[in-house]
CSV table of C-alpha atoms in Angstrom, one decimal:
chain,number,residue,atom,x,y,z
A,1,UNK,CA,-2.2,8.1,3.4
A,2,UNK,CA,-2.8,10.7,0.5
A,3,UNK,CA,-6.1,11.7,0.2
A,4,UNK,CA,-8.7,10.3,-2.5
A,5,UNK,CA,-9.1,13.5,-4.8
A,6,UNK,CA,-13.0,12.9,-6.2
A,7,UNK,CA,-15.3,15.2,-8.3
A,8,UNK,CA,-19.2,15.8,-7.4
A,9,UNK,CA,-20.1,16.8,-10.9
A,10,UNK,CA,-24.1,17.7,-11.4
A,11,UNK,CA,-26.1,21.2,-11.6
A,12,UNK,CA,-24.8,22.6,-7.9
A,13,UNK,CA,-28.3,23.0,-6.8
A,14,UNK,CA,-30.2,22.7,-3.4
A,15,UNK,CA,-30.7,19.3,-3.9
A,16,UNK,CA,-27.0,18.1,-4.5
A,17,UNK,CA,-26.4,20.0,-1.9
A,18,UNK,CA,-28.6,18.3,0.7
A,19,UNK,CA,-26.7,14.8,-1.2
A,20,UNK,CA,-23.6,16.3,0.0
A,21,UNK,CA,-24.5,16.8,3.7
A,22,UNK,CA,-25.6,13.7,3.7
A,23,UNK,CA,-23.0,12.2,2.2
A,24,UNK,CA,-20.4,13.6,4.3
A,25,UNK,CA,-22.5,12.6,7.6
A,26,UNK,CA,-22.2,8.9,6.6
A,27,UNK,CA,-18.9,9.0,5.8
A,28,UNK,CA,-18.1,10.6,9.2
A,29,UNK,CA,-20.0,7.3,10.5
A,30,UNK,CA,-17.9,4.9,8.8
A,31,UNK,CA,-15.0,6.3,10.0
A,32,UNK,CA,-13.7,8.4,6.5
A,33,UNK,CA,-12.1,11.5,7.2
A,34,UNK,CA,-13.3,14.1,4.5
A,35,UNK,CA,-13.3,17.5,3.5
A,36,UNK,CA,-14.9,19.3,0.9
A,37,UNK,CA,-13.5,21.6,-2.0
A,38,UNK,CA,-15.7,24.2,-3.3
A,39,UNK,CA,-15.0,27.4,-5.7
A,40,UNK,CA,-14.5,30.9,-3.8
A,41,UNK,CA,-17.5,32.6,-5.2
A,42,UNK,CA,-20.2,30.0,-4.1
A,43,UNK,CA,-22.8,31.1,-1.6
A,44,UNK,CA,-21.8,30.1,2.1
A,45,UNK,CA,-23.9,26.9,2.4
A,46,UNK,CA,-24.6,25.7,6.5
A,47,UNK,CA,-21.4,23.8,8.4
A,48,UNK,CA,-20.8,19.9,6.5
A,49,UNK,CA,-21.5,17.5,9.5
A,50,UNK,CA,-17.8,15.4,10.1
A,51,UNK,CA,-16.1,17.5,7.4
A,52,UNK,CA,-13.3,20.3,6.8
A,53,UNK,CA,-14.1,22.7,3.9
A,54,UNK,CA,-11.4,24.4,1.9
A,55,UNK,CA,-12.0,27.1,-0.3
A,56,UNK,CA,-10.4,27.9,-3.2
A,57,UNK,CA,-10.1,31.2,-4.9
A,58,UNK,CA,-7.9,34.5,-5.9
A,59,UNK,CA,-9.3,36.5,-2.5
A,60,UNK,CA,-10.4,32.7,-0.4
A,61,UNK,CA,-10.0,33.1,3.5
A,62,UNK,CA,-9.6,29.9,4.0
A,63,UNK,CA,-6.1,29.6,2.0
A,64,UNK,CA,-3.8,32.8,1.1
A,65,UNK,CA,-1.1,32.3,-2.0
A,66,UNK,CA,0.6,35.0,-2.8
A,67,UNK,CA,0.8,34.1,-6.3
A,68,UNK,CA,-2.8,33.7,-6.8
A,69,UNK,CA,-5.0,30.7,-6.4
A,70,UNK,CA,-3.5,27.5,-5.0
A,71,UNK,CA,-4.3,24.8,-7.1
A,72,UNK,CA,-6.5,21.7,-5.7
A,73,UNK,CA,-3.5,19.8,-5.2
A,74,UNK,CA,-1.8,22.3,-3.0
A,75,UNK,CA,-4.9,22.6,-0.9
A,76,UNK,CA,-4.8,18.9,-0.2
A,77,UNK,CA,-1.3,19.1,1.5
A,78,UNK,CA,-2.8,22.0,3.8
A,79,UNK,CA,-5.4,19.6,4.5
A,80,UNK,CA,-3.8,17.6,7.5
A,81,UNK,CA,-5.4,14.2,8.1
A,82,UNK,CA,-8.1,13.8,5.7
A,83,UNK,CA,-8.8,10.3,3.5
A,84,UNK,CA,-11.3,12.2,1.0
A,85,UNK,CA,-11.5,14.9,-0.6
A,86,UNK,CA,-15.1,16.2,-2.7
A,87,UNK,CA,-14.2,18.5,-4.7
A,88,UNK,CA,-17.4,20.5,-6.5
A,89,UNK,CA,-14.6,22.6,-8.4
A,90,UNK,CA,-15.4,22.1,-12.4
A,91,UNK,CA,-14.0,18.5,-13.3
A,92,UNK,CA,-11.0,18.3,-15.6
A,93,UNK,CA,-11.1,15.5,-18.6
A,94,UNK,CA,-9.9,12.0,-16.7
A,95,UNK,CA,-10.0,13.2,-13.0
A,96,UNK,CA,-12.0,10.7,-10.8
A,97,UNK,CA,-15.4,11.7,-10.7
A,98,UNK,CA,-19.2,10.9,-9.7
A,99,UNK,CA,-21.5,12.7,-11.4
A,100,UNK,CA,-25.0,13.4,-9.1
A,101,UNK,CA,-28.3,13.6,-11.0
A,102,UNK,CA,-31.2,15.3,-9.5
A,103,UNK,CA,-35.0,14.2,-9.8
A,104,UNK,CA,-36.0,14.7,-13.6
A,105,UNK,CA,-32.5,15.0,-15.1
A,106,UNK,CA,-30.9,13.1,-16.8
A,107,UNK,CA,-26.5,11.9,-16.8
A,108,UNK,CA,-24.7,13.7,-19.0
A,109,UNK,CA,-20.7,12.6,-18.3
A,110,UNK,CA,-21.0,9.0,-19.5
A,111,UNK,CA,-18.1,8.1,-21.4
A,112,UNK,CA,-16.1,10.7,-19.6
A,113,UNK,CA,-13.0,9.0,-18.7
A,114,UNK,CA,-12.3,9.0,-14.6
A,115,UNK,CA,-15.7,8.5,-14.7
A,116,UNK,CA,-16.8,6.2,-10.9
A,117,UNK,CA,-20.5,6.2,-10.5
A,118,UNK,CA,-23.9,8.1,-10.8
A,119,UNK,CA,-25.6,9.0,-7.5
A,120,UNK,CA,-29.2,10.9,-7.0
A,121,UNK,CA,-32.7,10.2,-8.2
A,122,UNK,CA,-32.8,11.3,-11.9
A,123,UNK,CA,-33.5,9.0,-14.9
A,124,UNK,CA,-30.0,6.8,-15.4
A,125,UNK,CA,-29.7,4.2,-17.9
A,126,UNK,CA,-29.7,0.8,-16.8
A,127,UNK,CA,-26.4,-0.1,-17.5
A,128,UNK,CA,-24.3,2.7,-18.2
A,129,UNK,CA,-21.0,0.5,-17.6
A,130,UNK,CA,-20.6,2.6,-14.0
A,131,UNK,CA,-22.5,2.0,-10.5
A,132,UNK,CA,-25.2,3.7,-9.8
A,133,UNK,CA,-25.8,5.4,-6.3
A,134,UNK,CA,-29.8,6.1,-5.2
A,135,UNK,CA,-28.8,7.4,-1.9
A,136,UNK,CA,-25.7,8.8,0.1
A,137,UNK,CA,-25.3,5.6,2.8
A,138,UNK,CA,-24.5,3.3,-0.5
A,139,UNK,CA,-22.3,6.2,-1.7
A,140,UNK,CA,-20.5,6.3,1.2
A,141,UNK,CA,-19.8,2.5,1.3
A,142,UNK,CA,-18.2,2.9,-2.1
A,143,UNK,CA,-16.3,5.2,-1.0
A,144,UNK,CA,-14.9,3.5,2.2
A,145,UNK,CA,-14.3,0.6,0.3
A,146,UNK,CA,-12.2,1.9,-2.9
A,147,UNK,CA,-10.3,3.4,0.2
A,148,UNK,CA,-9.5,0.2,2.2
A,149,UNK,CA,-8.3,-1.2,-1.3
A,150,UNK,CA,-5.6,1.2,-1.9
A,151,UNK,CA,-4.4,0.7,2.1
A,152,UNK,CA,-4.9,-2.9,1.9
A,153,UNK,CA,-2.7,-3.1,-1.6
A,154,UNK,CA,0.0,-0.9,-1.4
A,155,UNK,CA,3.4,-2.2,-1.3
A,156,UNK,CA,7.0,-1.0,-0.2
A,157,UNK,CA,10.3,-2.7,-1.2
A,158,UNK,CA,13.2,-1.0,-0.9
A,159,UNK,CA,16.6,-2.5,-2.6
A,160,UNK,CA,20.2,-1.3,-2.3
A,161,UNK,CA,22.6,-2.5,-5.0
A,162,UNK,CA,19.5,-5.1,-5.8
A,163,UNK,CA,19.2,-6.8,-2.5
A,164,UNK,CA,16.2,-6.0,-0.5
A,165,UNK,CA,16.2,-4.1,2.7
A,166,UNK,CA,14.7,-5.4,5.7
A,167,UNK,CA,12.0,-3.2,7.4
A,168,UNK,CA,8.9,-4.1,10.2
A,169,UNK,CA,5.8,-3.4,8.3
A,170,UNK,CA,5.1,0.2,10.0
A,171,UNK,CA,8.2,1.3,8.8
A,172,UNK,CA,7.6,0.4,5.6
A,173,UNK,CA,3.9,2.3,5.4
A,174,UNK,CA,5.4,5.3,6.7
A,175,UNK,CA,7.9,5.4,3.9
A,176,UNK,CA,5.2,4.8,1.2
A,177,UNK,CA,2.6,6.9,2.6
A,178,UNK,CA,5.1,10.1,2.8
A,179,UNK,CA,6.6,9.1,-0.6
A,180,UNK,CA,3.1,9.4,-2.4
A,181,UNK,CA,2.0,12.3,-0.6
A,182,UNK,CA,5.2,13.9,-2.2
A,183,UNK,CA,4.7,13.0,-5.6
A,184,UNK,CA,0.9,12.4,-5.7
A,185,UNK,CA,0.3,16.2,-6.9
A,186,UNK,CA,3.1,15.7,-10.0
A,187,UNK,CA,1.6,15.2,-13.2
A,188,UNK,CA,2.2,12.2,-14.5
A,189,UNK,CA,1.0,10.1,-11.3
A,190,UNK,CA,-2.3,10.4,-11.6
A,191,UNK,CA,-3.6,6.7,-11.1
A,192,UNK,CA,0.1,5.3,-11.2
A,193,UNK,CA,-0.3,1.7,-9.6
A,194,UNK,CA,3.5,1.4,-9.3
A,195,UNK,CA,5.9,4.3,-8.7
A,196,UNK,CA,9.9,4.2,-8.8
A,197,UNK,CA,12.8,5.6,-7.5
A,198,UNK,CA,16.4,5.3,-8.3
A,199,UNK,CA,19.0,7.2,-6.7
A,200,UNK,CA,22.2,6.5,-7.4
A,201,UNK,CA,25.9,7.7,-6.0
């Protein structure tokens, strides 16, 4: 399946830092396969317990381009095998994010659309419209659960000249699954519940 592209927005600090680790070790425990995102230029924090990094810069080891920086969505079709993907690259406007708050701050990305839960101990409002996360375990079970809901839900059917093809079910999965790794990174797709594709002769 395509990864689960989400953003851990909040002040990058020693304390969302520790959230991370944690985070990452109880996803590893449910069974999620992650891997983190972070820019080139931040310090080298200690190995994430159960997860692959990928670093993402002009001069990053970890991935060469030629022409400069691979984008976030290139990096995730290096990444081989991995459900979610953390990104603590800047958000953009409408990318899925969760935004951590340390003790003694308060949120400051509600209303942002893409917006999909506060996590940490600072002050949040009591009903901001969005979860709210006071630990990395109920995080994590978030997490596994939006992605068992895309698995569970997605759909193949395939039609030639209008009448439906006949395909076991594995078949089928690895058709969609390779179809929307391919066009997952094209703008346009992002949070597309139905995709189509006509070819004609």
């Amino acid at each position: 399946m395509a990864a689960m592209l989400v953003h851990l927005a909040g002040p990058g600090d020693a304390a969302q830092e520790d959230f991370l680790m944690a985070l990452c070790r109880e996803l590893a425990a449910l069974g999620v396969r992650v891997a983190v995102a972070r820019p080139e230029e931040a310090p080298a924090p200690p190995p994430v317990c159960g997860a692959a990094e990928l670093r993402l810069g002009a001069h990053s080891l970890t991935l060469q381009s030629p022409g400069g920086a691979p984008s976030l969505e290139d990096g995730l079709r290096l990444l081989t095998g991995a459900e979610l993907l953390l990104s603590l690259l800047p958000p953009e406007e409408g990318k899925a994010m969760v935004e951590y708050c340390g003790a003694g701050s308060a949120p400051g990305l509600l209303g942002r659309a893409g917006l999909l839960a506060l996590a940490g101990t600072g002050d949040m409002p009591p009903d901001p419209g969005v979860p709210v996360f006071g630990d990395a375990a109920a995080l994590a079970d978030f997490f596994a659960a939006r992605l068992r809901e895309r698995t569970e839900r997605r759909s193949l059917t395939i039609l030639a000249d209008g009448e439906p093809i006949k395909a076991k079910a594995f078949v089928k999965d690895i058709i969609a699954n390779s179809l929307h790794g391919l066009l997952a990174p094209l703008k346009g797709t992002e949070g597309a519940r139905r995709l189509e594709i006509i070819i004609e002769e």
